[in-house]
PDB file of C-alpha atoms in Angstrom:
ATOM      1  CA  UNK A   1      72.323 109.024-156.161  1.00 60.00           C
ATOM      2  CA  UNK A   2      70.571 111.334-153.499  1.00 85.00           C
ATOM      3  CA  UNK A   3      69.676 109.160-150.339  1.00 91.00           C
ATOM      4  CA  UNK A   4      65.874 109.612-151.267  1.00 91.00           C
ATOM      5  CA  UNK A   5      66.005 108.064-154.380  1.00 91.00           C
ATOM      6  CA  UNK A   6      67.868 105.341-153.007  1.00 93.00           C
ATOM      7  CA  UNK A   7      65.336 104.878-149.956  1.00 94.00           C
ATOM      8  CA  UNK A   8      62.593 104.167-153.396  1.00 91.00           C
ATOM      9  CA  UNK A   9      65.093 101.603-154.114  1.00 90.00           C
ATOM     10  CA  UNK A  10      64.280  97.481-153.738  1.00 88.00           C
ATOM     11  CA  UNK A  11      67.325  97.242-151.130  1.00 95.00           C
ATOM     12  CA  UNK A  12      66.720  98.561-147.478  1.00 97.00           C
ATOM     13  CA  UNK A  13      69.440 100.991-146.415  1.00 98.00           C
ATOM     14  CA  UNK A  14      71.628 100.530-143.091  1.00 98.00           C
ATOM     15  CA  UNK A  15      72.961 102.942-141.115  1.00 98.00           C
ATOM     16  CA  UNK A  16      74.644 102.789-137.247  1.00 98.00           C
ATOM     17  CA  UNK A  17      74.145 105.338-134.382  1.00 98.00           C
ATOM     18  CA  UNK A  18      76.825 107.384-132.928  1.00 98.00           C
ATOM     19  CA  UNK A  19      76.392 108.495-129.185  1.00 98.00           C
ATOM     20  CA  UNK A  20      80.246 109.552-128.074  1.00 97.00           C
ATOM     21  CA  UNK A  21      81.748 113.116-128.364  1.00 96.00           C
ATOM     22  CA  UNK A  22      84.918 111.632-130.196  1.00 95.00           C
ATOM     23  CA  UNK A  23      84.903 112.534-134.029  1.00 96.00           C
ATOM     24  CA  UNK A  24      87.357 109.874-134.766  1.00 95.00           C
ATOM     25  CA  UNK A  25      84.830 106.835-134.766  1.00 97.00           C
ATOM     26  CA  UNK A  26      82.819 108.793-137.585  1.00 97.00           C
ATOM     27  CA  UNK A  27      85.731 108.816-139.137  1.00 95.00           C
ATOM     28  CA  UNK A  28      86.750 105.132-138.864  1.00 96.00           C
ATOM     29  CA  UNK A  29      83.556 103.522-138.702  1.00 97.00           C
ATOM     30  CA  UNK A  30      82.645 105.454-141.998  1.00 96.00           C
ATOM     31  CA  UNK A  31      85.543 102.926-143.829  1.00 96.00           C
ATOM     32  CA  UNK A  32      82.770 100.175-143.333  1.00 97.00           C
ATOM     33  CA  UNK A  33      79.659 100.584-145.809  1.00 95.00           C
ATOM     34  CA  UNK A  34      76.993 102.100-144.070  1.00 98.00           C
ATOM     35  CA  UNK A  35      74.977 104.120-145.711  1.00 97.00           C
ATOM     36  CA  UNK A  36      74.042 106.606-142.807  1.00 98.00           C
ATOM     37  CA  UNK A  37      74.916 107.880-139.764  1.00 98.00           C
ATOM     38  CA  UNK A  38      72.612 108.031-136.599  1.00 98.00           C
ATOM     39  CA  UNK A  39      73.742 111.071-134.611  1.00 98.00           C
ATOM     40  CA  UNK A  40      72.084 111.033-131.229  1.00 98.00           C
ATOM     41  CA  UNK A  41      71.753 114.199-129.801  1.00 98.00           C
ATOM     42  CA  UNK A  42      68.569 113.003-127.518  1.00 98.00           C
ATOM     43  CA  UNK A  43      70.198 110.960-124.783  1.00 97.00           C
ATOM     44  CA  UNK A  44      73.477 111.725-124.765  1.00 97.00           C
ATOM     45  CA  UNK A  45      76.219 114.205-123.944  1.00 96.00           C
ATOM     46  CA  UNK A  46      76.743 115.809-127.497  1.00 98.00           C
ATOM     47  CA  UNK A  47      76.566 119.278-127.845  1.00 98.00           C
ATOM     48  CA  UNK A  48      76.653 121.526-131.426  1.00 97.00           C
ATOM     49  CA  UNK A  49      80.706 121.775-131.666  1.00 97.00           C
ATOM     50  CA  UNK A  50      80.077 117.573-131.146  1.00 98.00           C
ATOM     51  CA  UNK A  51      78.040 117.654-133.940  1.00 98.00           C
ATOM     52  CA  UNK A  52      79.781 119.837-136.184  1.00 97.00           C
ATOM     53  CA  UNK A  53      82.763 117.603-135.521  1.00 97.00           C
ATOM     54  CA  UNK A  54      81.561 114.057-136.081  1.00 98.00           C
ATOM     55  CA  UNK A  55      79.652 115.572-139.631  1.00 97.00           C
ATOM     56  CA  UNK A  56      83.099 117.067-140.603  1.00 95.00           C
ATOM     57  CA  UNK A  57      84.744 113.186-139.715  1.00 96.00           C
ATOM     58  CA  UNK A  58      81.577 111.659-141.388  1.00 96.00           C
ATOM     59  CA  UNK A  59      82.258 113.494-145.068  1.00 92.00           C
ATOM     60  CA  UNK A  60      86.473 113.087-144.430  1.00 92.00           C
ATOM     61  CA  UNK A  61      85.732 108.919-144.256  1.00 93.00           C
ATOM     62  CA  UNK A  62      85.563 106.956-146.821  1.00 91.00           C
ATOM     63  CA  UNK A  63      82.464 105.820-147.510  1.00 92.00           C
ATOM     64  CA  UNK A  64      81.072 109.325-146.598  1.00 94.00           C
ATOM     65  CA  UNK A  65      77.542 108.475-145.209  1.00 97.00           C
ATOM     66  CA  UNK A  66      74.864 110.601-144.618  1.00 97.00           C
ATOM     67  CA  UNK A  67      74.460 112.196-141.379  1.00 98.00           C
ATOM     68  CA  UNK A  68      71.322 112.078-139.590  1.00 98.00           C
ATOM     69  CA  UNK A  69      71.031 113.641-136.252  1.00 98.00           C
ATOM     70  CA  UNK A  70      68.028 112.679-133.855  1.00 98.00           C
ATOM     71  CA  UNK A  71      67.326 115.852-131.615  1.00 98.00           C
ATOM     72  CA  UNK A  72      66.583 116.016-127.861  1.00 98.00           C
ATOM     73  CA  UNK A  73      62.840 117.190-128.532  1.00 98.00           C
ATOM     74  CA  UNK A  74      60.332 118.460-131.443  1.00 98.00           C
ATOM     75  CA  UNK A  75      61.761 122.427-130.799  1.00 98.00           C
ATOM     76  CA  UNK A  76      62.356 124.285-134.124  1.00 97.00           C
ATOM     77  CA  UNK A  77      64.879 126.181-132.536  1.00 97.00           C
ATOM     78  CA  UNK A  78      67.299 123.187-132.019  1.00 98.00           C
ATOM     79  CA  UNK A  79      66.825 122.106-135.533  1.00 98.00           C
ATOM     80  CA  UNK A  80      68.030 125.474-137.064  1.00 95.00           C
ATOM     81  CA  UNK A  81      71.955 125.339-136.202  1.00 96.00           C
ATOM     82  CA  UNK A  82      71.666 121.806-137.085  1.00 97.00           C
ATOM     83  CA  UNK A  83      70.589 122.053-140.709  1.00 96.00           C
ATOM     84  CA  UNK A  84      73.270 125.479-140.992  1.00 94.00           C
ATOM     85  CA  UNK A  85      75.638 123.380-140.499  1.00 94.00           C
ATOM     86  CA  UNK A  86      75.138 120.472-142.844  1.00 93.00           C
ATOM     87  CA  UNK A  87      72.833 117.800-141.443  1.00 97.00           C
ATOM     88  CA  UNK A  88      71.178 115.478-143.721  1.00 97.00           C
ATOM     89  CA  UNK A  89      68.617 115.432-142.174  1.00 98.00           C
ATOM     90  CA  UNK A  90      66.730 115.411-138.600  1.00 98.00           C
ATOM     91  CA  UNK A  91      65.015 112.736-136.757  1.00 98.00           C
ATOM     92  CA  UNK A  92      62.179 113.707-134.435  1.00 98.00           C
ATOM     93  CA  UNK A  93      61.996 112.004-131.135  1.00 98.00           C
ATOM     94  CA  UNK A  94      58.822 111.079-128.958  1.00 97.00           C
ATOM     95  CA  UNK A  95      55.970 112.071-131.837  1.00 98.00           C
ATOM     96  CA  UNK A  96      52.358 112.073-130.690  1.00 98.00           C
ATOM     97  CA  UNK A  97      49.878 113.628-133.294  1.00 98.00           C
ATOM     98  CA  UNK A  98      49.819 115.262-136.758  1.00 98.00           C
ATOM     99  CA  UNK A  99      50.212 118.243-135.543  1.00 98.00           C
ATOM    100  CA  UNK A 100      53.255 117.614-134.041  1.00 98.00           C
ATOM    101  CA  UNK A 101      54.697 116.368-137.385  1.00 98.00           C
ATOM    102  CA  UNK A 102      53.544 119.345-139.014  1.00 98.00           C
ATOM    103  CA  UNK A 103      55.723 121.721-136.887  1.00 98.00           C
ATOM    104  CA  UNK A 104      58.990 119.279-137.445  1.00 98.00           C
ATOM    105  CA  UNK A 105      58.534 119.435-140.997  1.00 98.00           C
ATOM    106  CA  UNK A 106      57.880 123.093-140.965  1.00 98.00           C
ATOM    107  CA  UNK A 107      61.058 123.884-138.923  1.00 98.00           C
ATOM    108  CA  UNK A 108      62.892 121.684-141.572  1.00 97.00           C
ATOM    109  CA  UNK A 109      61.846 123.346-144.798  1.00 97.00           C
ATOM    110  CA  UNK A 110      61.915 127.727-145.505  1.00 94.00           C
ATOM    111  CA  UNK A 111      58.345 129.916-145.938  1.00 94.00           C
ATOM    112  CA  UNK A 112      56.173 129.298-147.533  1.00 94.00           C
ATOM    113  CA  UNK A 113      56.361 125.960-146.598  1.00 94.00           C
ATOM    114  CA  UNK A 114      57.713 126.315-143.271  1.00 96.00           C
ATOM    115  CA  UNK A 115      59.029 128.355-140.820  1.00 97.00           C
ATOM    116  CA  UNK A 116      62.974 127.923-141.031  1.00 94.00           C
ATOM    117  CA  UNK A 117      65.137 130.890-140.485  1.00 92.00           C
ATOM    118  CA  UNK A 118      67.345 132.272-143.285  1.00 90.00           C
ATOM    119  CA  UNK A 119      71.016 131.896-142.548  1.00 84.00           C
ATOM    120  CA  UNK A 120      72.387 129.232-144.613  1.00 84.00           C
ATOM    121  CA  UNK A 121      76.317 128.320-143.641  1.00 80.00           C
ATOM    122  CA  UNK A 122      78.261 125.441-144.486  1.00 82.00           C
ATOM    123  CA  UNK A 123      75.220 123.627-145.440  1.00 83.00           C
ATOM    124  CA  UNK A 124      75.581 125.778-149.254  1.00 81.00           C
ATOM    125  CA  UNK A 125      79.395 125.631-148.498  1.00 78.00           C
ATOM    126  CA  UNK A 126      79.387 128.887-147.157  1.00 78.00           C
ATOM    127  CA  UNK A 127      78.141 130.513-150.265  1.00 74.00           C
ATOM    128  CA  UNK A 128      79.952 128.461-153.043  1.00 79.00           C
ATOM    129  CA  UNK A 129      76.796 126.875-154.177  1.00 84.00           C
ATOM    130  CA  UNK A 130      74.797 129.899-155.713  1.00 86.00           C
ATOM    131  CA  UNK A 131      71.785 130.480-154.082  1.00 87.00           C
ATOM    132  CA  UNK A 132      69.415 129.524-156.698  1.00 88.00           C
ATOM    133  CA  UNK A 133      70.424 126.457-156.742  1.00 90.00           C
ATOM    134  CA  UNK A 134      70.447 126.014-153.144  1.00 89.00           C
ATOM    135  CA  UNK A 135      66.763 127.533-152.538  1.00 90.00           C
ATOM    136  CA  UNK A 136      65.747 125.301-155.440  1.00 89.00           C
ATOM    137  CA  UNK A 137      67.145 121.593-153.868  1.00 89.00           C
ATOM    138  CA  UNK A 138      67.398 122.239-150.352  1.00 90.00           C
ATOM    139  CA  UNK A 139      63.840 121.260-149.246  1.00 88.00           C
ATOM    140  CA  UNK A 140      64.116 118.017-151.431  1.00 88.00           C
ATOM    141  CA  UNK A 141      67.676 117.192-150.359  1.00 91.00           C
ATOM    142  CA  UNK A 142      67.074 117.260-146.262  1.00 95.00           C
ATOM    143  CA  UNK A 143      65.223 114.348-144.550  1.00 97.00           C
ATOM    144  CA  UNK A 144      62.494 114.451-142.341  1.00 98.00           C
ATOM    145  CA  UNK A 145      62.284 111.715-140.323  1.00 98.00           C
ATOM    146  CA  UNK A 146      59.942 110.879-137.562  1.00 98.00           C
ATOM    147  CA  UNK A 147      59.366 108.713-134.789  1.00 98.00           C
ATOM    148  CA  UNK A 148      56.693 106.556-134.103  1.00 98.00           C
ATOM    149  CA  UNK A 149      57.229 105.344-130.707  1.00 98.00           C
ATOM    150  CA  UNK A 150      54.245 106.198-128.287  1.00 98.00           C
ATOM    151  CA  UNK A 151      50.926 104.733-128.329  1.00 98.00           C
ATOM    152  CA  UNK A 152      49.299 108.716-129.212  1.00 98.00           C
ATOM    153  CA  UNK A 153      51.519 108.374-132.175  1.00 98.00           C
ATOM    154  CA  UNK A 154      49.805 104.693-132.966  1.00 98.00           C
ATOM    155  CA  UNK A 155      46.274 106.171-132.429  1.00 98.00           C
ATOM    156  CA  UNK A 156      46.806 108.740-134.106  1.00 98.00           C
ATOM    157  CA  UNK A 157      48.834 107.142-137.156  1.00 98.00           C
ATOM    158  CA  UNK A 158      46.199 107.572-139.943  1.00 98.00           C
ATOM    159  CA  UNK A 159      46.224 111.535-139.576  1.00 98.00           C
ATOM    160  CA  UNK A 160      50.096 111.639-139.267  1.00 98.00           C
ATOM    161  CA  UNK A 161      50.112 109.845-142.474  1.00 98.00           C
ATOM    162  CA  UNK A 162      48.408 112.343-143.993  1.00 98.00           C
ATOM    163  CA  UNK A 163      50.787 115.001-143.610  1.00 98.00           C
ATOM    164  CA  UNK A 164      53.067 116.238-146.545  1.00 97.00           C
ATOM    165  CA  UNK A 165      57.268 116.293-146.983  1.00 97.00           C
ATOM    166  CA  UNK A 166      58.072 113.805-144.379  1.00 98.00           C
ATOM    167  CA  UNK A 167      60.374 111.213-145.963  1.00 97.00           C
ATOM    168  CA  UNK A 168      60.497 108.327-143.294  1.00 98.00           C
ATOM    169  CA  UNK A 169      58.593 107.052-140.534  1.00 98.00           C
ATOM    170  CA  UNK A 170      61.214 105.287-138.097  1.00 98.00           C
ATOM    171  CA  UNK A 171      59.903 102.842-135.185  1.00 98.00           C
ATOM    172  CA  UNK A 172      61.437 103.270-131.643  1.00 98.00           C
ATOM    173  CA  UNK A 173      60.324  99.328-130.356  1.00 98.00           C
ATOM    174  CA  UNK A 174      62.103  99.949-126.991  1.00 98.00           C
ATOM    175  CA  UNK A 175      60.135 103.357-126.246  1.00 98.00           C
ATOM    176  CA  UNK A 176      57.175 101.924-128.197  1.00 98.00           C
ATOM    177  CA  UNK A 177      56.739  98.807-126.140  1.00 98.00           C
ATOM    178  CA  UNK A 178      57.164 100.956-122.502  1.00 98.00           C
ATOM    179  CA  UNK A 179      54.569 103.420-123.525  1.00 98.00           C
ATOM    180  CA  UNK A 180      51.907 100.079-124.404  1.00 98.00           C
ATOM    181  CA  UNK A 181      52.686  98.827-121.227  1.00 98.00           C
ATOM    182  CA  UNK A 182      55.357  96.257-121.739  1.00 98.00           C
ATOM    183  CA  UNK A 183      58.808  98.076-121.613  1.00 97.00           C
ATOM    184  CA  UNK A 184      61.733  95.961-123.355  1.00 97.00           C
ATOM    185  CA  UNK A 185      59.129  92.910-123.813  1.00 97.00           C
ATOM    186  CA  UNK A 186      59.391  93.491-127.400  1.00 97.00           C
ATOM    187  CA  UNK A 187      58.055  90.098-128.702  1.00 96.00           C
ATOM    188  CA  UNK A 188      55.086  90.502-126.216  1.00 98.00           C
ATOM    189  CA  UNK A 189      52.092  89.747-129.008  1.00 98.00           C
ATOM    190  CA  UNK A 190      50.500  93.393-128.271  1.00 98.00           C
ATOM    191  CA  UNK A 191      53.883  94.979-129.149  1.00 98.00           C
ATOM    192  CA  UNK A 192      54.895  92.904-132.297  1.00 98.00           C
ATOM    193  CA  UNK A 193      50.903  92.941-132.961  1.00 98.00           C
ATOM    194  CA  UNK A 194      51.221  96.772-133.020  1.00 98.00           C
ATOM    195  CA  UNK A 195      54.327  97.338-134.720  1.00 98.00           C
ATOM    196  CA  UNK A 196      52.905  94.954-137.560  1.00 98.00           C
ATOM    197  CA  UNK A 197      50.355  97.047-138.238  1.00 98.00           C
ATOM    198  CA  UNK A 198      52.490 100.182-137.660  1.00 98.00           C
ATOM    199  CA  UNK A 199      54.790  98.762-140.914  1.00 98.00           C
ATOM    200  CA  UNK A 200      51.366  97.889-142.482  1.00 98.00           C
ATOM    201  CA  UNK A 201      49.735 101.328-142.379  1.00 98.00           C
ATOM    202  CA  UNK A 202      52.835 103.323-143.421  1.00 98.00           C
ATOM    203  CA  UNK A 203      53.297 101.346-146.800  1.00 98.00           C
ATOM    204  CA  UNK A 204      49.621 101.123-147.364  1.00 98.00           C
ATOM    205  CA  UNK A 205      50.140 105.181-147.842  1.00 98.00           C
ATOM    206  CA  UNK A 206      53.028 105.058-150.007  1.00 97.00           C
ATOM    207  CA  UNK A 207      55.452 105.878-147.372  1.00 97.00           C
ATOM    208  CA  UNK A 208      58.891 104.872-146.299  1.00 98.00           C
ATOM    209  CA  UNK A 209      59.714 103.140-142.587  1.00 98.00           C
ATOM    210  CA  UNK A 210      62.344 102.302-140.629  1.00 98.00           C
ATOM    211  CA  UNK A 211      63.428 100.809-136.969  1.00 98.00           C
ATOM    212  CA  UNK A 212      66.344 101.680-134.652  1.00 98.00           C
ATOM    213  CA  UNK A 213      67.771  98.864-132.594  1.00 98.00           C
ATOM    214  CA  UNK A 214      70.647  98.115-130.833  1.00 96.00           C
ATOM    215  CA  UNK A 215      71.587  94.686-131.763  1.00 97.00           C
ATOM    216  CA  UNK A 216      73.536  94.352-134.552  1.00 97.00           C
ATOM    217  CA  UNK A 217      74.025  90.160-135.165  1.00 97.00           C
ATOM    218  CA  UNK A 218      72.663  88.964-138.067  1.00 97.00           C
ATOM    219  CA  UNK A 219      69.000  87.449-136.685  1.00 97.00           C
ATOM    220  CA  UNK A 220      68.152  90.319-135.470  1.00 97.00           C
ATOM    221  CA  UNK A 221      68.999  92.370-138.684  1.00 98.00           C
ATOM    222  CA  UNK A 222      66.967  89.459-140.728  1.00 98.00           C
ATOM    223  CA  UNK A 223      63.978  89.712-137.973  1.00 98.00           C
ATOM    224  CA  UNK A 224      62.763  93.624-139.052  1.00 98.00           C
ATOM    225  CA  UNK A 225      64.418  92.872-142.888  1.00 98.00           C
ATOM    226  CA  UNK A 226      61.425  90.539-143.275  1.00 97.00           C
ATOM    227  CA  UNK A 227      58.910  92.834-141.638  1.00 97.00           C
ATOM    228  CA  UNK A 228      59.862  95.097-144.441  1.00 97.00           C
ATOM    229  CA  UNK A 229      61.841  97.852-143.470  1.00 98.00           C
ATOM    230  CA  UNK A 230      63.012 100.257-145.545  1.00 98.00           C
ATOM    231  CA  UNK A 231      66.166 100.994-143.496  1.00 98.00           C
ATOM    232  CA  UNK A 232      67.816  99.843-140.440  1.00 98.00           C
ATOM    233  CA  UNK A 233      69.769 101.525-137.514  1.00 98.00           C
ATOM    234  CA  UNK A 234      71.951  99.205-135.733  1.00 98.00           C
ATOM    235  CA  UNK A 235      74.341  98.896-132.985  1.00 98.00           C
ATOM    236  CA  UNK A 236      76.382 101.806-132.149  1.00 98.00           C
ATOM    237  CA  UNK A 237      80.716 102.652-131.499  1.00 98.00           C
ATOM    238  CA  UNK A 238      79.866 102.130-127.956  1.00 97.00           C
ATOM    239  CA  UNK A 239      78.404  98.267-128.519  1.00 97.00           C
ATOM    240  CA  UNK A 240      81.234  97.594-130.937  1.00 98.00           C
ATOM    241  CA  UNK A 241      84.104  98.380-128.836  1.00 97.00           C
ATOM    242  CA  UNK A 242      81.974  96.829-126.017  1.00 97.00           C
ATOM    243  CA  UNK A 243      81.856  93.175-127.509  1.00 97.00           C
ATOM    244  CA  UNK A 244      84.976  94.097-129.381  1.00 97.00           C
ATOM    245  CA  UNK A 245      87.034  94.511-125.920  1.00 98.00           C
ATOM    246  CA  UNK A 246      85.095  90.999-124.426  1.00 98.00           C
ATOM    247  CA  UNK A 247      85.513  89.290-127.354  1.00 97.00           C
ATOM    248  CA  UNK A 248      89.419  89.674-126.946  1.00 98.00           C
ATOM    249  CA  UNK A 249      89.824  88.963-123.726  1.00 97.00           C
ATOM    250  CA  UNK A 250      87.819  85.966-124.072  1.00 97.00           C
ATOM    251  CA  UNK A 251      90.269  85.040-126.804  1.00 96.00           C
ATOM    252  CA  UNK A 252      93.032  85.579-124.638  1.00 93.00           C
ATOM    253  CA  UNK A 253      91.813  83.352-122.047  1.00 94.00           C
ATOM    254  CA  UNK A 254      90.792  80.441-124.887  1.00 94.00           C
ATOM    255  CA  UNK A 255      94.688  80.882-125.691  1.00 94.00           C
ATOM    256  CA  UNK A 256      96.078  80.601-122.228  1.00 92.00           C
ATOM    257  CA  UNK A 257      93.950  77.669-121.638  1.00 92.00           C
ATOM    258  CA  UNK A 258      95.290  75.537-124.856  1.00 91.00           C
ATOM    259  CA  UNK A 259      99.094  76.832-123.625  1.00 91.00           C
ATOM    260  CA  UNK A 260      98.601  75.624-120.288  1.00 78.00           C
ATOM    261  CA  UNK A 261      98.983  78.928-119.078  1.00 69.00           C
ATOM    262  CA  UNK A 262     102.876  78.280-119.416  1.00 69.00           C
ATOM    263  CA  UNK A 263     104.961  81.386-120.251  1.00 66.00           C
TER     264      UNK A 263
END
């Protein structure tokens, strides 16, 4: 089932961000069941042979999750080389007003309904799906997805809404809360008063929304579950091998205290 269908489904959809230049942890964290990938091309190192890399790992796994990569800024000409080579989709950072989602959903989708270059690559397999085909699903099979996470974006929210062929609506709450005034205080009751309303607005028109965090325990997965989120991005390779590496050592210490620290 195509991820948009499943995103119309009753169960929310989880997916973890990848932020290192290695194509291997694609590859190995895509044996656990996530059903996207979170490619993060906005604050970190990763370049376009990156990329190309870690979406080539991402279909090799096996779970094979979709690949989602968030770009640097709302530029049509990053997007292009992105969807050539077989993005899912593209997430748009640092949204303000309808009119910027207008242009990110233009650059995703070809004339007349946008303004996306010809060139398909390995995105129709390099020509082994016929072209038909491809002109005929292509628009439907990419995601748009956009980011609410200044307070333009808030005020503005009811026109954004109102603009066609975006598929999700994803909350940044870290960037969100700095730009009302209360960076990382995100249970301050203007920030969780905001966001509310922010989930409210986007189902009241039929839409889909989501929320990228980095914690990845269990209460803080349940905390946005029962705001109503239609997917989740958690965590991240970096955080896992982080609490992975402290976790062990800690064990090792627990075990050298019950041995006495005798060899």
């Amino acid at each position: 089932m195509e991820f948009k269908e499943r995103l119309k489904g009753s169960k929310p959809l989880l997916g973890t961000h990848l932020t290192t230049r290695d194509s291997h942890w694609a590859e190995v964290i895509g044996t656990a069941e996530f059903d996207y990938f979170w490619i993060c091309m906005e604050h970190t190192e990763l370049a376009l042979p990156d990329v190309y890399n870690i979406l080539t790992a991402a279909r090799a796994s096996v779970n094979q999750p979709k690949c989602f990569v968030r770009i640097a800024e709302n530029n049509p000409n990053l997007v292009k080389p992105l969807l050539e080579m077989g993005a899912d989709g593209i997430i748009f950072p640092m949204i303000k007003t309808a009119e910027d989602v207008r242009l990110a959903v233009s650059a995703c989708m070809y004339p007349p309904k946008g303004i996306r270059g010809w060139c398909p690559r390995r995105i129709n397999q390099f020509g082994l799906e016929d072209l038909e085909t491809y002109i005929a699903t292509v628009d439907q099979r990419i995601m748009k997805l956009i980011q609410i996470e200044t307070r333009e974006a808030v005020e503005n929210l009811e026109e954004i809404l109102t603009v066609e062929n975006v598929d999700a609506f994803i909350i940044g709450p870290c960037d969100l809360s700095a730009s009302l005034g209360h960076i990382m205080e995100l249970d301050h009751p203007e920030v969780v008063r905001v966001i509310e309303e922010v989930i409210g607005k986007v189902h009241s028109a039929g839409k889909h929304i989501g929320v990228s965090i980095g914690a990845y325990d269990s209460d803080s997965i349940a905390k946005w579950l029962k705001r109503g989120v239609d997917m989740i991005s958690v965590g991240g390779e970096i955080m896992y091998v982080y609490d992975c590496a402290h976790q062990t050592t800690g064990n090792f210490r627990k075990a050298l205290a019950v041995c006495g620290g005798n060899k």
